[in-house]
mmCIF file with all atom_site columns, C-alpha atoms in Angstrom:
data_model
loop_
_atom_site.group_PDB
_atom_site.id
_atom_site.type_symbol
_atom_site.label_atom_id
_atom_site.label_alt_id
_atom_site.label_comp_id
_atom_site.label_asym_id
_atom_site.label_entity_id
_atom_site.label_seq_id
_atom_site.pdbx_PDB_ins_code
_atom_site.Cartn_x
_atom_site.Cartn_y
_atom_site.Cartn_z
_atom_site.occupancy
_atom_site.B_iso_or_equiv
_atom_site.pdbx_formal_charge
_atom_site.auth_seq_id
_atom_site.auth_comp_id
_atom_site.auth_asym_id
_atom_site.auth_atom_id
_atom_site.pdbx_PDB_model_num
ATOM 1   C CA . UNK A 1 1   ? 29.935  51.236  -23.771 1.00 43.00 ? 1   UNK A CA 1
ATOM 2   C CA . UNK A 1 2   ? 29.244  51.893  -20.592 1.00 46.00 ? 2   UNK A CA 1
ATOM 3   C CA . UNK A 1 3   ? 26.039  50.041  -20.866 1.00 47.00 ? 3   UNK A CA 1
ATOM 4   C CA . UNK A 1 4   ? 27.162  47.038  -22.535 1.00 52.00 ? 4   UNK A CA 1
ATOM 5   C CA . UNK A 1 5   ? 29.582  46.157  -19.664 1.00 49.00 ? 5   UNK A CA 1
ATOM 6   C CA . UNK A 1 6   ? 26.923  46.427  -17.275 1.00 55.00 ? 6   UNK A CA 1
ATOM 7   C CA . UNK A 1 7   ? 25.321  44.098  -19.715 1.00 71.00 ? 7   UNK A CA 1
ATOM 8   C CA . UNK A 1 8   ? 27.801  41.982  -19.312 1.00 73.00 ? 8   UNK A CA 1
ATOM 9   C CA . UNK A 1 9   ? 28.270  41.440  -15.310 1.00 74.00 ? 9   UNK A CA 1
ATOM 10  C CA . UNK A 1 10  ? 24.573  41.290  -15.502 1.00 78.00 ? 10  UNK A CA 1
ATOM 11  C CA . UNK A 1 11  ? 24.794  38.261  -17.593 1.00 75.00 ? 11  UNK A CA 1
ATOM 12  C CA . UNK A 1 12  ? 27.638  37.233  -15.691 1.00 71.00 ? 12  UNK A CA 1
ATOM 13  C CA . UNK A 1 13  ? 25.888  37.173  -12.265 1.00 71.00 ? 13  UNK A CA 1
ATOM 14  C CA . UNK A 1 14  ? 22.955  35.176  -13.860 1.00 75.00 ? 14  UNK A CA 1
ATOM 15  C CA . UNK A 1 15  ? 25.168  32.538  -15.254 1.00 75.00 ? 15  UNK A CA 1
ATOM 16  C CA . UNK A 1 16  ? 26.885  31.959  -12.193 1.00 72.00 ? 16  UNK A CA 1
ATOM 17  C CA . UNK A 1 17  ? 23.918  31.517  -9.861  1.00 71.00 ? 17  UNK A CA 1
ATOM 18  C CA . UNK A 1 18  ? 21.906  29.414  -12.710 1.00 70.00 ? 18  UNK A CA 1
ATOM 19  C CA . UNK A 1 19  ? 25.239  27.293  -12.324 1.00 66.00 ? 19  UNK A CA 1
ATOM 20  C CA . UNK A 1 20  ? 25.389  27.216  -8.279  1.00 66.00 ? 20  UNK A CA 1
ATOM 21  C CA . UNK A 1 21  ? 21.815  26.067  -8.407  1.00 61.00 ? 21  UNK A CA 1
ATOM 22  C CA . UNK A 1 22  ? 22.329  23.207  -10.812 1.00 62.00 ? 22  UNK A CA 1
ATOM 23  C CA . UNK A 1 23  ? 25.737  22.567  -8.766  1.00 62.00 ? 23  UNK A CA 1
ATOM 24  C CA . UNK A 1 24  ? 23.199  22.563  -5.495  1.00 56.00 ? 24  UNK A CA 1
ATOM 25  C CA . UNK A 1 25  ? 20.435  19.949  -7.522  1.00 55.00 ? 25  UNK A CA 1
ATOM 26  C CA . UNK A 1 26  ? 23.607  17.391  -8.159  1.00 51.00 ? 26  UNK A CA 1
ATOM 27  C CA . UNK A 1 27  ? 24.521  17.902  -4.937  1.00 50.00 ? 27  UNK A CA 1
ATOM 28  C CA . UNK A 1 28  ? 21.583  17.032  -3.524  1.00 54.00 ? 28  UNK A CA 1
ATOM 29  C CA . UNK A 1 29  ? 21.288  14.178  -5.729  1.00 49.00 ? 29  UNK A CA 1
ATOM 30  C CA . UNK A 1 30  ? 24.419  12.197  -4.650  1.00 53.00 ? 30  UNK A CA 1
ATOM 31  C CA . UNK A 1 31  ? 23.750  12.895  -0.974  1.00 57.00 ? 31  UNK A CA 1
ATOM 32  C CA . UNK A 1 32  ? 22.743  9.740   0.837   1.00 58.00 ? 32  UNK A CA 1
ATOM 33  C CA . UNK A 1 33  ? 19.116  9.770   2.766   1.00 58.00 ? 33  UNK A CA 1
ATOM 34  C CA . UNK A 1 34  ? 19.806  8.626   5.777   1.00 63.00 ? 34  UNK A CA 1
ATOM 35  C CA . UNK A 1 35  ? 18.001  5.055   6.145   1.00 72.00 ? 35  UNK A CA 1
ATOM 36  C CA . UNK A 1 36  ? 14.884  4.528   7.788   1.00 80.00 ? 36  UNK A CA 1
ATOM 37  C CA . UNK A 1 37  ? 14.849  2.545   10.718  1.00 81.00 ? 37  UNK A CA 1
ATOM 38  C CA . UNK A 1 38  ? 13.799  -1.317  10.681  1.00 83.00 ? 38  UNK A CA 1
ATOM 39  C CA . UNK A 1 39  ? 13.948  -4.102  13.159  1.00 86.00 ? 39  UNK A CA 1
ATOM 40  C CA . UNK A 1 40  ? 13.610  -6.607  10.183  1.00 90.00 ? 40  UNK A CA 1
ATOM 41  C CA . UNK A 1 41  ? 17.386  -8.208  9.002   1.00 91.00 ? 41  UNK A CA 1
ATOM 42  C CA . UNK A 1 42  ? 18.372  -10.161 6.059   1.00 92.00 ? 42  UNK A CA 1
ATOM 43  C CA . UNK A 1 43  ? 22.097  -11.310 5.601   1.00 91.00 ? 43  UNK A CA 1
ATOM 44  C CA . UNK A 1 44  ? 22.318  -12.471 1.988   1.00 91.00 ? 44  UNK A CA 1
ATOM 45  C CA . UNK A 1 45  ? 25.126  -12.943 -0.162  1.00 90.00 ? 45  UNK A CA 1
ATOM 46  C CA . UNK A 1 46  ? 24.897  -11.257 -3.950  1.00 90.00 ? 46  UNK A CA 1
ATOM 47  C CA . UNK A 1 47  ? 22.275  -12.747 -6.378  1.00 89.00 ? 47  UNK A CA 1
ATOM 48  C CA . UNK A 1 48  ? 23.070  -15.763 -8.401  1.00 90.00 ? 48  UNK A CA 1
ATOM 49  C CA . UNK A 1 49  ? 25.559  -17.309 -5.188  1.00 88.00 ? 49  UNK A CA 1
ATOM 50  C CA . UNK A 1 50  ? 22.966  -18.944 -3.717  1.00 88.00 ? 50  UNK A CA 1
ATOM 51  C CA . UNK A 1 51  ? 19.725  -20.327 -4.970  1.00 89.00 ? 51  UNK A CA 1
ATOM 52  C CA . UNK A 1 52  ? 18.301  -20.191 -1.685  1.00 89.00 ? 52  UNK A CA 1
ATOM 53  C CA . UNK A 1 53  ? 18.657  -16.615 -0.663  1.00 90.00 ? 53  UNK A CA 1
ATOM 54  C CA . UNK A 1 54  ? 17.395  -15.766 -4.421  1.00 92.00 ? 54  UNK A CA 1
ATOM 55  C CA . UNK A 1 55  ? 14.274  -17.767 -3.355  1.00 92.00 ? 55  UNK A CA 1
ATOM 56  C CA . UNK A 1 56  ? 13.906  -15.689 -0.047  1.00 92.00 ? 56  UNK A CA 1
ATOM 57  C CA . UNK A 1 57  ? 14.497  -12.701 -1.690  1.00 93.00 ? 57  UNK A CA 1
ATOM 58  C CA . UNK A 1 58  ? 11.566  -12.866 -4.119  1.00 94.00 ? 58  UNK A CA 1
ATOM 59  C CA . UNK A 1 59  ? 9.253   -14.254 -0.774  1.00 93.00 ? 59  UNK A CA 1
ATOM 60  C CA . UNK A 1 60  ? 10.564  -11.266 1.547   1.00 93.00 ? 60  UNK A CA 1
ATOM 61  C CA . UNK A 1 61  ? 9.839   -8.922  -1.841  1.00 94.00 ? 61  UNK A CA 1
ATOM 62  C CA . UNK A 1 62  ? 6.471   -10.542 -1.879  1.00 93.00 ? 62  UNK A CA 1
ATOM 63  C CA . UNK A 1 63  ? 5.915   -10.328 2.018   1.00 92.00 ? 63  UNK A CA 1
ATOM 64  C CA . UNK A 1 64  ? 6.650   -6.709  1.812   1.00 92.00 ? 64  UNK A CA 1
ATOM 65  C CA . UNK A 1 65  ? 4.806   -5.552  -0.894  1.00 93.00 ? 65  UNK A CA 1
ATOM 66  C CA . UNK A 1 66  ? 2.094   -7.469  1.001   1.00 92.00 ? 66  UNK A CA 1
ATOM 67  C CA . UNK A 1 67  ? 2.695   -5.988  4.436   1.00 89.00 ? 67  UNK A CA 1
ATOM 68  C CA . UNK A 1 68  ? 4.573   -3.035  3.482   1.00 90.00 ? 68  UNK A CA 1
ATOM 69  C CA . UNK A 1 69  ? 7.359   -3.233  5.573   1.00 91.00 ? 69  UNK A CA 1
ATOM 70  C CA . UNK A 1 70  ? 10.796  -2.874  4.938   1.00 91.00 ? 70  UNK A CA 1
ATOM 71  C CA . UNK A 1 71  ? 13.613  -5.447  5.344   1.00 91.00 ? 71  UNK A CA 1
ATOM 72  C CA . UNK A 1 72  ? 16.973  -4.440  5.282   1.00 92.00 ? 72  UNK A CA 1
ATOM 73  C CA . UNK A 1 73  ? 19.294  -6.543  3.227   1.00 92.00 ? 73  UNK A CA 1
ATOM 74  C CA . UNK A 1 74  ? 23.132  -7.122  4.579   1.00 91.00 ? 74  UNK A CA 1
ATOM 75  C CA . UNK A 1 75  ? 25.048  -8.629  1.878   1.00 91.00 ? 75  UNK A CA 1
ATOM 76  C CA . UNK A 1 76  ? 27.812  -10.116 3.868   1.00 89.00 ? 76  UNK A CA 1
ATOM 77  C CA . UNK A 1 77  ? 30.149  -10.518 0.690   1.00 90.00 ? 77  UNK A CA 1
ATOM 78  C CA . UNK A 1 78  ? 30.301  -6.958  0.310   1.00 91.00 ? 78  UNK A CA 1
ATOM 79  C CA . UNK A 1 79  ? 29.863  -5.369  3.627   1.00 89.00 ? 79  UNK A CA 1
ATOM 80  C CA . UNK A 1 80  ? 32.647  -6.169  7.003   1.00 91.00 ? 80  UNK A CA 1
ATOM 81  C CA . UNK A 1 81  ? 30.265  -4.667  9.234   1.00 90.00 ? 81  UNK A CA 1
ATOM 82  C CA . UNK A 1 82  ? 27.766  -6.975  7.817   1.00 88.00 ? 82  UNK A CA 1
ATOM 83  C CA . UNK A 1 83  ? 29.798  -10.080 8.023   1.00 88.00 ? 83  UNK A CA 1
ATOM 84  C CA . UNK A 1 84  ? 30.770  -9.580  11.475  1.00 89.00 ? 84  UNK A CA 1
ATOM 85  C CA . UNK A 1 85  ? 27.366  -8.604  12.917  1.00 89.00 ? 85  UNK A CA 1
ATOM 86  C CA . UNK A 1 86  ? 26.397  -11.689 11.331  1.00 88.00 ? 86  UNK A CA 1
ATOM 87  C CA . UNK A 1 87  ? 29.201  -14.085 12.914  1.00 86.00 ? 87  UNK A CA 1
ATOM 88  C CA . UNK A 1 88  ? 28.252  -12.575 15.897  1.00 86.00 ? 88  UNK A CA 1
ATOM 89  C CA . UNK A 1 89  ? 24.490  -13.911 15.767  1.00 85.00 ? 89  UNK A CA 1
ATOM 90  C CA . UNK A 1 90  ? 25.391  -17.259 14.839  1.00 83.00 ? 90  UNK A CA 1
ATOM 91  C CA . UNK A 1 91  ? 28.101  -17.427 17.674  1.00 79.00 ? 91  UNK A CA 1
ATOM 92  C CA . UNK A 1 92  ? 27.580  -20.633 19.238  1.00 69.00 ? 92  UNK A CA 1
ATOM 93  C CA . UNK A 1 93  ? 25.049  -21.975 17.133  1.00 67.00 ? 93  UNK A CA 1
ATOM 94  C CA . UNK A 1 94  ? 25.116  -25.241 16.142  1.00 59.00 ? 94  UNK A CA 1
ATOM 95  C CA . UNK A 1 95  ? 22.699  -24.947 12.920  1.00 60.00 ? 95  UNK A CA 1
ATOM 96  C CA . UNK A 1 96  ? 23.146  -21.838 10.973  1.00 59.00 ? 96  UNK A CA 1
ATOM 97  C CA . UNK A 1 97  ? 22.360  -22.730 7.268   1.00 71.00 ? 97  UNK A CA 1
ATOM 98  C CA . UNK A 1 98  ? 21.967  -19.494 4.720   1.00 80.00 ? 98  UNK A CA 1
ATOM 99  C CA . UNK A 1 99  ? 20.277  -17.400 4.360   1.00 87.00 ? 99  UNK A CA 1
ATOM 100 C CA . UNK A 1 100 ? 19.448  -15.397 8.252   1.00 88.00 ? 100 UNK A CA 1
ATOM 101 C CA . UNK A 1 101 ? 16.729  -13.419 8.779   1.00 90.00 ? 101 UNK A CA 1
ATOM 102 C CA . UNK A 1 102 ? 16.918  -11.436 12.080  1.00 89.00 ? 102 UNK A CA 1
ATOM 103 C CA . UNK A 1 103 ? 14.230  -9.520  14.016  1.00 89.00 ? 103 UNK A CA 1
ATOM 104 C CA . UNK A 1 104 ? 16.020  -7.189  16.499  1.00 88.00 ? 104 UNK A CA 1
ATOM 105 C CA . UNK A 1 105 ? 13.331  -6.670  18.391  1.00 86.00 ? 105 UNK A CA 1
ATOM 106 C CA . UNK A 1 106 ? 11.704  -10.205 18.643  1.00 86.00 ? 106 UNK A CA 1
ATOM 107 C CA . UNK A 1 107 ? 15.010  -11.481 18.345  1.00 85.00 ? 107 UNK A CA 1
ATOM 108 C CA . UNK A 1 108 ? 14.617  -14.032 16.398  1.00 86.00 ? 108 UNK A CA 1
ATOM 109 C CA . UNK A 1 109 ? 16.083  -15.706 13.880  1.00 85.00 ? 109 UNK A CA 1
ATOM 110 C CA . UNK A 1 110 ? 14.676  -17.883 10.476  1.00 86.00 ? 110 UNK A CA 1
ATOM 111 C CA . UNK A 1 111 ? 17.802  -19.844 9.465   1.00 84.00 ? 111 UNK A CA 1
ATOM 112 C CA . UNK A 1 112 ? 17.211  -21.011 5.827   1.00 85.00 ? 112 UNK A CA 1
ATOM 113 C CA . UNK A 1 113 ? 14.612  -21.182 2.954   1.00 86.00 ? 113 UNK A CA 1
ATOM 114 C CA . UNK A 1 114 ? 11.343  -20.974 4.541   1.00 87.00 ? 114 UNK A CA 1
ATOM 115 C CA . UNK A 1 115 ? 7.620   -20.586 3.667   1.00 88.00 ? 115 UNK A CA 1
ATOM 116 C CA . UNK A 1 116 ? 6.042   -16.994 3.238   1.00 89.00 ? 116 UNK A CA 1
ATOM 117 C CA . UNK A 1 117 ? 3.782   -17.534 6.506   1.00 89.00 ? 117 UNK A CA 1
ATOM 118 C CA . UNK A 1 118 ? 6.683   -17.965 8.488   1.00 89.00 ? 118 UNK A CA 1
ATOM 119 C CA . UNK A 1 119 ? 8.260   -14.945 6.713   1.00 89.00 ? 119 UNK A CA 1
ATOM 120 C CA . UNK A 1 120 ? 5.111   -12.940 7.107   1.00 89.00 ? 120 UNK A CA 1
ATOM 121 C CA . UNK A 1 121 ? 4.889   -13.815 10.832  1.00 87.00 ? 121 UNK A CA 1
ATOM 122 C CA . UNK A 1 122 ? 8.167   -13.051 11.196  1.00 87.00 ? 122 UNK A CA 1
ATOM 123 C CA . UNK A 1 123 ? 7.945   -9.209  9.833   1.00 87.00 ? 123 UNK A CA 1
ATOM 124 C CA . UNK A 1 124 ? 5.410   -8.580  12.243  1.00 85.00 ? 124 UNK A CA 1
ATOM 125 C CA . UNK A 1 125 ? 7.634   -10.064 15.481  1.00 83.00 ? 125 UNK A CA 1
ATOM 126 C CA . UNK A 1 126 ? 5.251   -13.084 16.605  1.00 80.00 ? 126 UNK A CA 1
ATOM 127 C CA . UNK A 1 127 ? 6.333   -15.677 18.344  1.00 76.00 ? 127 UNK A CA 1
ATOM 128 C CA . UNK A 1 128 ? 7.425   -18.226 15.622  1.00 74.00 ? 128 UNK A CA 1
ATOM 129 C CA . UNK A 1 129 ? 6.201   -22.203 16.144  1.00 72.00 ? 129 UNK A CA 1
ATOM 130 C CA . UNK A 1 130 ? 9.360   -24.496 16.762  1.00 65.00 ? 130 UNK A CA 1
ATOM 131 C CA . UNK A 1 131 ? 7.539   -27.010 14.774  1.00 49.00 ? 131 UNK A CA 1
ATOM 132 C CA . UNK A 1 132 ? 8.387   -25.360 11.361  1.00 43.00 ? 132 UNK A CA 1
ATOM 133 C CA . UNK A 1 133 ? 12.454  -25.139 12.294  1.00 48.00 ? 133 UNK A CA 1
ATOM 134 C CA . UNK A 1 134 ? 14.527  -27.723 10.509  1.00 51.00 ? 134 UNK A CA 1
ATOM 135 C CA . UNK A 1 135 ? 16.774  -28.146 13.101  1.00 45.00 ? 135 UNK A CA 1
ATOM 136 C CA . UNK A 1 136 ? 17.784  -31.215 13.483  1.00 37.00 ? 136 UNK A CA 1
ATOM 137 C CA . UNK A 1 137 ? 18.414  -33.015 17.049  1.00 37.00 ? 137 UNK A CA 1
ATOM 138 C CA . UNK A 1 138 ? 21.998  -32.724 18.407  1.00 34.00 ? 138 UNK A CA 1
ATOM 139 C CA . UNK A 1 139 ? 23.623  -35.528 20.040  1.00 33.00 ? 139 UNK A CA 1
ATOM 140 C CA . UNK A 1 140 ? 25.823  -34.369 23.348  1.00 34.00 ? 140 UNK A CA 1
ATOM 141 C CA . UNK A 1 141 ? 28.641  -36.751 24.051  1.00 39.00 ? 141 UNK A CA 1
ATOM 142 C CA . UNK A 1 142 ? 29.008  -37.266 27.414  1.00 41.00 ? 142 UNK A CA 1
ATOM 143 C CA . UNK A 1 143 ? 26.160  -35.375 28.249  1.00 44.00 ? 143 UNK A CA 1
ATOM 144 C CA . UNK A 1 144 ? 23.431  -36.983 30.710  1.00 49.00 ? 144 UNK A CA 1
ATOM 145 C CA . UNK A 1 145 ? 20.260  -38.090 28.686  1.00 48.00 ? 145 UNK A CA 1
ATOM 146 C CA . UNK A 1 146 ? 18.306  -38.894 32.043  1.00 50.00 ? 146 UNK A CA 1
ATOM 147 C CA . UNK A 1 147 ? 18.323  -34.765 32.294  1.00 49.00 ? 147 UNK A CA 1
ATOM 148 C CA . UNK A 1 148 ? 15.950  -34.420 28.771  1.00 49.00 ? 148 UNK A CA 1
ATOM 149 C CA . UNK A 1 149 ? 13.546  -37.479 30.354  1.00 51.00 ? 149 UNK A CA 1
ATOM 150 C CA . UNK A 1 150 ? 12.858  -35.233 33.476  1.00 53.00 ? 150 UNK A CA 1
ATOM 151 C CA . UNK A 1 151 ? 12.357  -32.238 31.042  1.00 52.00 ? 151 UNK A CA 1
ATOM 152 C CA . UNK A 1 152 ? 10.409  -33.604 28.750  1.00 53.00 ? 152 UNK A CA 1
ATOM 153 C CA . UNK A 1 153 ? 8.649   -35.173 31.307  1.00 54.00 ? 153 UNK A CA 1
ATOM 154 C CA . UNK A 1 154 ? 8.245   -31.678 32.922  1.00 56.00 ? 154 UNK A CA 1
ATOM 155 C CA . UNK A 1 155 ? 4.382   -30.351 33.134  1.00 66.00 ? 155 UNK A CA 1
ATOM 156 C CA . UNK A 1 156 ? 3.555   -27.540 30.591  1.00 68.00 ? 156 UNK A CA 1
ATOM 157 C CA . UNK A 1 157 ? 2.089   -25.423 33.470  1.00 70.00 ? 157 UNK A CA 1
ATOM 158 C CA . UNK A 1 158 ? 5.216   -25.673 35.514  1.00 74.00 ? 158 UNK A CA 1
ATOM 159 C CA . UNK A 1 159 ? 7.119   -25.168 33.199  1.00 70.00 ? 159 UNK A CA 1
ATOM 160 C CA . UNK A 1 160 ? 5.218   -21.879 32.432  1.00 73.00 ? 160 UNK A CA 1
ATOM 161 C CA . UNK A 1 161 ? 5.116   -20.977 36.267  1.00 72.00 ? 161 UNK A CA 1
ATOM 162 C CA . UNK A 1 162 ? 8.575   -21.078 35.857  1.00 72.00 ? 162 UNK A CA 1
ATOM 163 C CA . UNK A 1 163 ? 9.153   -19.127 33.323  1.00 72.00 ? 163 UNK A CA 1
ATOM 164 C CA . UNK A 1 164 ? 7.053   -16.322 34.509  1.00 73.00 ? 164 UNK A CA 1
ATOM 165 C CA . UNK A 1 165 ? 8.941   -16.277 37.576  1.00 75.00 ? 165 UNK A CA 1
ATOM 166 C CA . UNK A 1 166 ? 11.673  -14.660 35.438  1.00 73.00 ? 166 UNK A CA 1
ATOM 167 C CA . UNK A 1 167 ? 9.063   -11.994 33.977  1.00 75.00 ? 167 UNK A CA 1
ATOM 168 C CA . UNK A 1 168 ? 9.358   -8.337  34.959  1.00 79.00 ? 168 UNK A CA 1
ATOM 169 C CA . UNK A 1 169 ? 6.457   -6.778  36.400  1.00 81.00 ? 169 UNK A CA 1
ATOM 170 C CA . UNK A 1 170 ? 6.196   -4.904  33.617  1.00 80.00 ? 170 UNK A CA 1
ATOM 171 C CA . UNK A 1 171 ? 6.358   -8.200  31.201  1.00 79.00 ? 171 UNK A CA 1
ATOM 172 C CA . UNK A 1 172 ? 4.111   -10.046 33.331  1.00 81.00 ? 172 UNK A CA 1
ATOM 173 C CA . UNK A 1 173 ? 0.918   -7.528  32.255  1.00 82.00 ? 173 UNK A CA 1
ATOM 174 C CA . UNK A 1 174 ? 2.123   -7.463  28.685  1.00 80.00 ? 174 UNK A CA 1
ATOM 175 C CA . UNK A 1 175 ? 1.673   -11.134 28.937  1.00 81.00 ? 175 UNK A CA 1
ATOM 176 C CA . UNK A 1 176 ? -1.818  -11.080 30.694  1.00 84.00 ? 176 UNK A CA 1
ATOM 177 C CA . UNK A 1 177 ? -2.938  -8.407  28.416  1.00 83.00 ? 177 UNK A CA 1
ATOM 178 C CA . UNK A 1 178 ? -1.538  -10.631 24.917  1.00 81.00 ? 178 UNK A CA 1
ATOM 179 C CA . UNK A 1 179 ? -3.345  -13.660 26.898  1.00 83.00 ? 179 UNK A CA 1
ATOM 180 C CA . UNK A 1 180 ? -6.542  -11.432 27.348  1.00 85.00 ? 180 UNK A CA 1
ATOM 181 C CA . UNK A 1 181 ? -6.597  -10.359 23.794  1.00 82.00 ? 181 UNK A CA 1
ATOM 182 C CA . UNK A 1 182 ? -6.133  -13.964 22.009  1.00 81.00 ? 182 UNK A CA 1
ATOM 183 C CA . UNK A 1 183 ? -8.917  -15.014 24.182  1.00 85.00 ? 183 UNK A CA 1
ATOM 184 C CA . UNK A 1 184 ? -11.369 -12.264 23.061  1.00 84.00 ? 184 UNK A CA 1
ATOM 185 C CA . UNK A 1 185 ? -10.462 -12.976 19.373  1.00 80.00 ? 185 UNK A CA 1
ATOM 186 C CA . UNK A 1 186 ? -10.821 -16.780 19.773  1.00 81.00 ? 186 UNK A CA 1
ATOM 187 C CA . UNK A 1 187 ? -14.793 -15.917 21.267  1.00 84.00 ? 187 UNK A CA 1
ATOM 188 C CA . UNK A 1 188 ? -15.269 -13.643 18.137  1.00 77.00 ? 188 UNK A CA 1
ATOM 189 C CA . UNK A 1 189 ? -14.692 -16.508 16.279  1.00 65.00 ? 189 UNK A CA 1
#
């Protein structure tokens, strides 16, 4: 008798810790990962809303499985924080169309359905050409046109000199050293 009841609490004791490690396994499995880290943005709102941010989502899907980087979605529909980190970014903006993508690094933004070599240039934080923006021109009223003559009229080099003026130390060699390195890969060519 005695035997059989230390059978028994035996059997016991093996139940209960085969049942705190599947408790532990579940437990584990409903635990978030914490999320990895990306500069890369893209406030969306839920599939089948919008036909344009389905079409971006298939060309960022394609850009990362290309690249493979990740892009973190915000659904602003279904997230507050979302929604106001994206009011925030178009503060002030004139032209915000749907969908955003935001580099927080770069900082900057693609504002609606574009191309996959914009996208693509995008991920990896280069500067992006103005020329592929739809923006379209805004009118001041009351403002002083003569001011955009003298600016467009305004030398590329000065304008340049001008804009380094404003460079760090520190920004100012990144920028020789970027200018150094396109010229080397233009004479490889």
């Amino acid at each position: 008798m005695f035997l059989r009841g230390g059978n028994s609490s035996i059997v016991c004791l093996m139940m209960a810790l085969v049942a705190a490690a599947m408790q532990m396994n579940v437990a584990e499995a409903f635990i978030k990962q914490k999320k990895q880290y990306t500069p890369l943005l893209f406030f969306k709102v839920p599939a089948g809303t919008m036909p344009e941010c389905d079409e971006m989502e298939k060309i960022i899907k394609s850009v990362e499985k290309e690249t493979g980087v990740n892009v973190e979605r915000l659904d602003i529909m279904r997230s507050r924080a979302a929604k106001s980190l994206y009011e925030k970014l178009v503060e002030g903006n004139l032209r915000s169309p749907f969908p955003l993508l935001y580099h927080r690094e770069s900082l900057q933004r693609v504002y609606g359905l574009e191309d996959a070599d914009l996208v693509r240039s995008w991920t990896k934080g280069r500067l992006l050409p103005i020329e592929n923006s739809k923006e379209k021109k805004v009118t001041v009223i009351g403002g002083d046109d003569d001011a955009m003559d003298d600016m467009e009229d305004m030398d590329m080099d000065e304008l340049e000199m001008e804009l380094d003026e404003e460079l760090s130390p520190m920004q100012r060699r990144g920028k020789e050293a970027m200018k150094r390195r396109m010229e080397e890969g233009r004479q490889k060519k």
